[in-house]
Coordinates of C-alpha atoms and ligand atoms in Angstrom, one line a residue:
X1 CA 117.4 70.4 102.0
X2 CA 117.5 70.6 105.8
X3 CA 114.1 69.4 106.9
X4 CA 112.1 68.8 110.0
X5 CA 110.5 65.3 109.8
X6 CA 107.1 67.0 109.3
X7 CA 108.0 68.1 105.8
X8 CA 107.0 65.4 103.4
X9 CA 109.3 64.7 100.4
X10 CA 107.5 64.1 97.2
X11 CA 109.1 63.0 94.0
X12 CA 108.0 64.0 90.5
X13 CA 106.4 60.6 90.0
X14 CA 104.1 61.1 92.9
X15 CA 103.4 64.7 92.0
X16 CA 100.0 66.2 92.7
X17 CA 97.9 67.0 89.7
X18 CA 97.8 70.7 89.1
X19 CA 94.5 72.2 90.3
X20 CA 92.7 74.4 88.0
X21 CA 91.0 77.0 90.1
X22 CA 87.6 78.0 88.6
X23 CA 87.6 81.5 87.2
X24 CA 91.3 81.8 86.8
X25 CA 91.0 82.4 83.1
X26 CA 88.7 85.3 83.4
X27 CA 89.4 86.9 86.7
X28 CA 91.0 90.3 85.9
X29 CA 94.1 90.7 88.0
X30 CA 94.9 94.3 88.9
X31 CA 98.4 95.7 89.1
X32 CA 99.3 96.1 92.7
X33 CA 102.2 98.1 93.9
X34 CA 101.5 98.0 97.7
X35 CA 101.4 94.8 99.7
X36 CA 98.2 93.6 101.4
X37 CA 100.0 92.6 104.5
X38 CA 102.4 94.9 106.4
X39 CA 103.5 92.7 109.4
X40 CA 107.2 92.5 109.8
X41 CA 109.1 89.3 110.5
X42 CA 111.3 89.4 113.6
X43 CA 114.7 90.9 113.2
X44 CA 117.4 88.3 112.3
X45 CA 121.2 88.3 112.3
X46 CA 121.1 88.1 108.5
X47 CA 119.2 91.4 108.4
X48 CA 122.1 93.2 110.0
X49 CA 125.3 94.8 108.6
X50 CA 128.6 93.7 110.1
X51 CA 128.6 96.7 112.5
X52 CA 125.0 96.1 113.5
X53 CA 125.8 92.5 114.3
X54 CA 128.4 93.6 116.8
X55 CA 126.1 96.1 118.4
X56 CA 123.3 93.6 118.6
X57 CA 125.6 91.0 120.2
X58 CA 126.8 93.5 122.8
X59 CA 123.2 94.5 123.4
X60 CA 122.5 90.8 124.2
X61 CA 125.2 91.1 126.9
X62 CA 128.0 89.3 125.0
X63 CA 131.5 90.3 124.0
X64 CA 131.8 91.9 120.5
X65 CA 134.0 89.1 119.1
X66 CA 131.0 86.8 119.4
X67 CA 129.5 88.5 116.3
X68 CA 132.3 87.1 114.2
X69 CA 131.8 83.6 115.7
X70 CA 128.1 83.8 114.9
X71 CA 128.8 85.0 111.4
X72 CA 131.2 82.1 110.9
X73 CA 128.6 79.6 112.0
X74 CA 125.9 81.2 109.9
X75 CA 127.7 82.1 106.7
X76 CA 130.6 79.6 106.6
X77 CA 129.0 76.6 108.2
X78 CA 125.4 77.5 107.3
X79 CA 124.1 76.7 110.7
X80 CA 121.9 78.6 113.2
X81 CA 121.6 75.7 115.5
X82 CA 123.1 76.4 119.0
X83 CA 124.0 72.7 119.4
X84 CA 126.5 73.1 116.6
X85 CA 128.1 76.3 118.2
X86 CA 130.4 74.6 120.6
X87 CA 132.8 77.6 120.7
X88 CA 130.2 79.6 122.5
X89 CA 129.7 79.4 126.3
X90 CA 127.3 76.6 126.9
X91 CA 125.3 78.6 129.3
X92 CA 124.4 81.4 126.9
X93 CA 124.5 79.6 123.6
X94 CA 120.8 78.7 123.3
X95 CA 119.6 82.1 124.4
X96 CA 122.0 83.9 122.1
X97 CA 121.0 81.8 119.1
X98 CA 117.3 82.3 119.8
X99 CA 117.7 86.1 119.9
X100 CA 120.0 86.3 116.8
X101 CA 118.4 83.5 114.7
X102 CA 114.6 83.4 115.2
X103 CA 113.1 80.8 112.9
X104 CA 111.9 82.8 109.9
X105 CA 111.1 80.1 107.3
X106 CA 110.0 76.6 107.8
X107 CA 110.0 74.0 105.0
X108 CA 106.6 72.3 104.8
X109 CA 106.9 70.5 101.5
X110 CA 109.8 69.4 99.4
X111 CA 109.4 68.1 95.8
X112 CA 112.1 66.5 93.8
X113 CA 112.7 65.8 90.1
X114 CA 115.7 64.8 88.0
X115 CA 116.8 62.2 90.4
X116 CA 116.9 64.6 93.3
X117 CA 119.0 67.2 91.5
X118 CA 116.0 69.6 91.2
X119 CA 114.4 70.4 94.5
X120 CA 111.5 72.7 95.1
X121 CA 110.8 73.7 98.7
X122 CA 107.7 75.3 100.0
X123 CA 108.4 77.6 102.9
X124 CA 106.0 78.9 105.6
X125 CA 106.9 82.3 106.9
X126 CA 106.3 83.5 110.5
X127 CA 102.8 84.9 109.5
X128 CA 102.0 81.8 107.4
X129 CA 102.7 83.6 104.2
X130 CA 104.2 81.1 101.8
X131 CA 107.0 81.1 99.2
X132 CA 108.9 78.6 97.2
X133 CA 112.5 78.2 96.1
X134 CA 114.0 75.9 93.6
X135 CA 117.5 74.4 93.7
X136 CA 118.9 73.0 90.4
X137 CA 122.1 71.0 90.2
X138 CA 123.8 70.7 86.8
X139 CA 127.0 68.8 86.1
X140 CA 129.2 71.8 86.6
X141 CA 127.2 74.3 88.5
X142 CA 124.4 74.8 91.0
X143 CA 121.6 77.4 90.8
X144 CA 119.1 78.5 93.3
X145 CA 116.0 80.4 92.3
X146 CA 114.7 82.4 95.2
X147 CA 111.6 84.3 96.0
X148 CA 111.7 88.0 96.9
X149 CA 108.0 88.5 97.7
X150 CA 105.1 86.4 98.9
X151 CA 103.0 86.5 95.8
X152 CA 103.5 89.2 93.2
X153 CA 101.7 92.4 92.3
X154 CA 102.8 92.6 88.7
X155 CA 99.8 90.6 87.4
X156 CA 101.4 89.0 84.3
X157 CA 98.5 86.8 83.1
X158 CA 100.8 83.9 82.0
X159 CA 102.6 83.6 85.3
X160 CA 101.2 81.5 88.2
X161 CA 102.6 83.8 90.8
X162 CA 101.1 86.8 89.0
X163 CA 97.6 85.3 89.6
X164 CA 98.1 85.4 93.4
X165 CA 98.5 89.1 93.9
X166 CA 101.0 90.5 96.4
X167 CA 100.8 89.3 100.0
X168 CA 104.0 91.1 101.2
X169 CA 107.6 91.8 100.7
X170 CA 110.1 89.4 102.2
X171 CA 112.8 90.7 104.5
X172 CA 116.5 90.4 103.7
X173 CA 116.8 87.5 106.2
X174 CA 113.8 85.7 104.8
X175 CA 115.5 85.7 101.4
X176 CA 118.9 84.9 102.8
X177 CA 117.5 82.0 104.7
X178 CA 116.4 80.4 101.4
X179 CA 119.9 80.8 100.2
X180 CA 121.5 79.4 103.4
X181 CA 119.3 76.3 103.2
X182 CA 120.6 75.7 99.7
X183 CA 124.2 76.2 100.7
X184 CA 123.7 73.9 103.6
X185 CA 122.0 71.1 101.7
X186 CA 124.8 71.2 99.1
X187 CA 127.5 71.4 101.7
X188 CA 126.1 68.5 103.6
X189 CA 125.9 66.3 100.5
X190 CA 122.1 66.1 100.6
X191 CA 121.9 66.7 96.8
X192 CA 123.1 63.8 94.7
X193 CA 126.5 64.4 93.2
X194 CA 128.6 64.9 96.4
X195 CA 129.2 68.0 98.5
X196 CA 129.2 71.3 96.5
X197 CA 128.8 75.0 96.8
X198 CA 126.1 77.2 95.4
X199 CA 127.4 79.0 92.3
X200 CA 124.4 80.9 90.9
X201 CA 121.5 82.7 92.3
X202 CA 118.6 84.0 90.3
X203 CA 115.8 86.3 91.7
X204 CA 113.3 84.4 89.5
X205 CA 111.1 82.8 92.1
X206 CA 108.0 84.5 93.4
X207 CA 107.8 88.2 93.3
X208 CA 109.2 91.2 91.5
X209 CA 112.6 91.8 93.1
X210 CA 112.9 95.5 92.1
X211 CA 109.5 96.2 93.9
X212 CA 111.3 95.1 97.1
X213 CA 114.4 97.1 96.4
X214 CA 115.9 97.7 99.8
X215 CA 115.6 94.1 100.9
X216 CA 117.1 92.6 97.7
X217 CA 120.0 95.0 97.5
X218 CA 120.9 94.3 101.1
X219 CA 120.6 90.6 100.3
X220 CA 122.9 91.1 97.3
X221 CA 125.5 92.9 99.5
X222 CA 125.5 90.0 101.9
X223 CA 125.6 87.4 99.1
X224 CA 128.8 89.0 97.7
X225 CA 130.5 89.9 101.0
X226 CA 133.4 87.5 101.6
X227 CA 132.9 84.8 104.2
X228 CA 132.3 85.0 107.2
X229 CA 130.6 88.4 106.7
X230 CA 128.6 87.1 103.9
X231 CA 128.4 84.1 101.5
X232 CA 131.2 85.1 99.2
X233 CA 129.3 84.7 95.9
X234 CA 130.4 86.4 92.7
X235 CA 128.1 89.3 91.7
X236 CA 128.2 88.2 88.1
X237 CA 126.6 84.9 89.1
X238 CA 123.6 86.7 90.7
X239 CA 120.8 87.6 88.3
X240 CA 118.1 90.1 89.2
X241 CA 115.1 89.7 86.9
X242 CA 112.6 92.4 86.5
X243 CA 109.4 93.2 84.6
X244 CA 111.0 96.6 83.8
X245 CA 110.6 98.9 86.8
X246 CA 112.7 101.6 85.1
X247 CA 113.6 103.9 88.0
X248 CA 114.7 100.9 90.0
X249 CA 116.8 99.5 87.1
X250 CA 118.6 102.8 87.0
X251 CA 119.1 102.8 90.7
X252 CA 120.5 99.3 90.5
X253 CA 123.0 100.5 87.9
X254 CA 124.2 103.2 90.4
X255 CA 124.9 100.6 93.1
X256 CA 128.1 99.6 91.5
X257 CA 127.5 95.9 92.2
X258 CA 127.9 94.1 88.8
X259 CA 125.0 91.6 89.1
X260 CA 123.4 90.4 85.9
X261 CA 120.2 92.1 85.0
X262 CA 117.4 90.2 83.2
X263 CA 114.6 92.1 81.7
X264 CA 111.4 90.1 81.2
X265 CA 110.3 91.6 77.9
X266 CA 108.0 89.0 76.2
X267 CA 107.0 91.3 73.4
X268 CA 108.7 94.0 71.4
X269 CA 105.6 96.1 70.8
X270 CA 103.6 98.1 73.4
X271 CA 100.2 96.8 72.4
X272 CA 101.0 93.2 73.2
X273 CA 103.4 93.8 76.0
X274 CA 100.8 95.9 77.9
X275 CA 98.7 92.8 77.8
X276 CA 101.4 90.3 78.8
X277 CA 103.3 92.5 81.3
X278 CA 100.8 95.1 82.6
X279 CA 103.5 97.4 84.1
X280 CA 104.2 98.2 80.4
X281 CA 101.4 100.8 80.7
X282 CA 103.6 102.6 83.1
X283 CA 107.0 102.1 81.4
X284 CA 107.0 101.2 77.7
X285 CA 109.1 98.7 75.8
X286 CA 111.4 101.5 74.6
X287 CA 111.9 102.9 78.1
X288 CA 112.5 99.4 79.5
X289 CA 115.1 98.6 76.8
X290 CA 116.8 102.0 77.3
X291 CA 117.1 101.3 81.0
X292 CA 118.6 97.9 80.2
X293 CA 121.1 99.4 77.9
X294 CA 121.9 102.0 80.5
X295 CA 122.6 99.2 83.0
X296 CA 125.0 97.6 80.5
X297 CA 126.8 101.0 80.0
X298 CA 127.3 101.6 83.7
X299 CA 128.0 98.0 84.9
X300 CA 129.7 96.5 81.8
X301 CA 127.5 93.5 82.3
X302 CA 125.7 92.0 79.3
X303 CA 121.9 92.2 79.9
X304 CA 119.5 89.3 79.4
X305 CA 116.2 89.7 77.7
X306 CA 113.7 87.1 78.8
X307 CA 111.0 86.1 76.3
X308 CA 108.5 83.3 77.1
X309 CA 107.3 81.9 73.7
X310 CA 103.6 81.7 73.8
X311 CA 101.8 80.0 70.9
X312 CA 100.3 82.4 68.5
X313 CA 100.6 85.2 71.0
X314 CA 104.2 86.6 70.7
X315 CA 106.0 84.1 68.7
X316 CA 105.7 85.6 65.2
X317 CA 108.7 86.0 62.9
X318 CA 108.0 89.7 62.6
X319 CA 108.2 90.1 66.4
X320 CA 111.6 88.5 66.4
X321 CA 112.7 90.9 63.7
X322 CA 111.3 93.9 65.6
X323 CA 112.9 92.8 68.8
X324 CA 116.3 92.4 67.1
X325 CA 115.8 95.8 65.4
X326 CA 115.2 97.5 68.8
X327 CA 118.1 95.8 70.4
X328 CA 120.5 96.5 67.6
X329 CA 119.4 100.1 67.4
X330 CA 121.1 100.5 70.8
X331 CA 124.4 98.9 69.8
X332 CA 126.0 95.5 69.5
X333 CA 127.3 93.0 72.0
X334 CA 125.4 94.5 75.0
X335 CA 122.5 92.0 75.2
X336 CA 121.5 88.5 74.7
X337 CA 118.0 87.0 74.4
X338 CA 116.8 84.0 76.4
X339 CA 113.6 82.7 74.9
X340 CA 111.8 80.0 77.0
X341 CA 108.9 77.9 75.9
X342 CA 106.0 78.9 78.0
X343 CA 105.5 76.7 81.1
X344 CA 101.9 75.9 81.5
X345 CA 100.1 77.4 84.5
X346 CA 96.8 76.2 86.0
X347 CA 93.8 77.6 84.3
X348 CA 95.7 79.4 81.5
X349 CA 94.5 79.0 78.0
X350 CA 98.0 79.6 76.6
X351 CA 100.6 77.0 75.6
X352 CA 104.2 76.9 74.5
X353 CA 105.0 77.7 70.9
X354 CA 105.5 74.8 68.5
X355 CA 109.1 73.6 68.1
X356 CA 109.4 74.8 64.5
X357 CA 108.1 78.2 65.5
X358 CA 110.5 78.4 68.4
X359 CA 113.4 77.4 66.1
X360 CA 112.4 80.1 63.5
X361 CA 112.2 82.7 66.2
X362 CA 115.7 81.9 67.5
X363 CA 117.1 81.7 63.9
X364 CA 115.8 85.1 63.1
X365 CA 117.3 86.7 66.2
X366 CA 120.6 85.0 65.5
X367 CA 120.4 86.1 61.9
X368 CA 120.2 89.7 63.1
X369 CA 123.4 89.1 65.2
X370 CA 121.7 88.7 68.6
X371 CA 123.2 86.0 70.8
X372 CA 120.2 83.8 71.7
X373 CA 119.9 80.8 73.9
X374 CA 116.8 78.8 74.8
X375 CA 116.3 78.7 78.5
X376 CA 115.6 75.3 80.1
X377 CA 112.4 74.4 81.7
X378 CA 113.9 72.4 84.5
X379 CA 111.4 71.6 87.2
X380 CA 108.3 71.8 85.1
X381 CA 107.3 68.3 86.2
X382 CA 107.1 69.6 89.8
X383 CA 105.6 73.0 88.9
X384 CA 109.0 74.4 89.8
X385 CA 109.9 76.0 86.5
X386 CA 109.8 79.7 85.6
X387 CA 106.4 81.2 86.2
X388 CA 104.9 78.1 87.9
X389 CA 105.5 79.0 91.6
X390 CA 102.2 79.4 93.3
X391 CA 103.0 78.1 96.8
X392 CA 100.0 75.8 97.0
X393 CA 99.7 72.9 99.3
X394 CA 97.3 71.2 97.0
X395 CA 97.7 67.6 97.9
X396 CA 97.7 67.4 101.7
Ligands
SAH1 N1 109.2 89.3 88.5 C1 110.4 89.0 87.9 C2 111.0 87.7 88.4 C3 110.2 86.5 88.5 S1 109.7 85.5 87.1 C4 110.3 89.0 86.4 O1 109.2 89.0 85.9 O2 111.3 89.1 85.7 C5 111.1 84.9 86.4 C6 111.0 84.7 84.9 O3 110.0 83.7 84.5 C7 110.5 86.0 84.2 O4 111.3 86.2 83.0 C8 109.1 85.7 83.9 O5 108.6 86.5 82.8 C9 109.2 84.2 83.5 N2 107.9 83.5 83.5 C10 106.8 83.8 84.2 N3 105.8 83.0 83.9 C11 106.3 82.1 83.0 C12 105.8 80.9 82.3 N4 104.5 80.5 82.6 N5 106.6 80.3 81.5 C13 107.9 80.7 81.3 N6 108.4 81.7 81.9 C14 107.6 82.4 82.7

């Protein structure tokens, strides 16, 4: 990805050994709805609507049409570098770019796996909060996993980010800057396989996207707006993943933007789910599944149920049966299940289910007519897989 020389590139083979922080296993993590830090990043071009961009350019003493030029540089050529904006007057180029594109995120470490087709980037934000994003290139598509918050307040005990607590929400531009960097790296041929576009975006990095609703919905609007007003992505290729914040799931349905919704369920019964996904004490399994079904009805988009298979925790045959029963009770063809073998996180006592147990779990769901696909654990060798993002600079 576009890097200053200060960001060291590390490949999987040189990867730092995961550090177990003493006390991780026992420290109780409280649910946290409000961020610890409230400082706001500077306003950036990507925070603005098309109208606001024009107003802001005029305010900076430029002609209104400059807004379109800047948008083209940013959203079509993926640059915020004044040197590359040769259609702007040389005298005001640098000042304009500085006002419109303050540097919000700085890559400080890049780790690669899979021959450079999986790239995890650690970003430092203006206030030194840290987040990570992971770019994954497959033969016929490219996917970026972005962070929507620094840390996370949802406290899921099997997730590395959940152990950090919530530092703060990211702004729209802080999220879009992660996306622009990916588009740019692909466009410039920096990822092996030749120049490409970003096809898929998943809000499965750090944070609970629906707890940062306003910023993520504005991000989605810009992702789907045609170039040069936005990045021209297809809504169906954008996945918003949630622990099940029911009111926000319903609000998302009302937006009328057919993004894919993923519900991180991890257990079909309230007793266990309240342990694995603490927000379940607020909105139960049934309420979360009802909201997912509602999303399908309003958007027509098939919903994904995420289910990390944790050995001897949630991987029992009867739980697969109960999950299928609850999903089928709400109709056919509206949902599919994505089990994923648990990715290990530092200090956790839990491991992935055995292969036969995983196979049995999948077979039972399919047997009940539920489309089921095992999710891949790409990036696990650089702690870049689902649930492993902890934004640590542990080897410097
Ligand atoms: N907060 C959102 C999005 C971030 S996590 C959510 O929970 O949905 C993205 C996905 O990774 C979620 O389905 C989450 O439950 C899952 N996940 C978290 N930790 C994991 C781990 N250790 N192994 C596998 N999946 C994990």
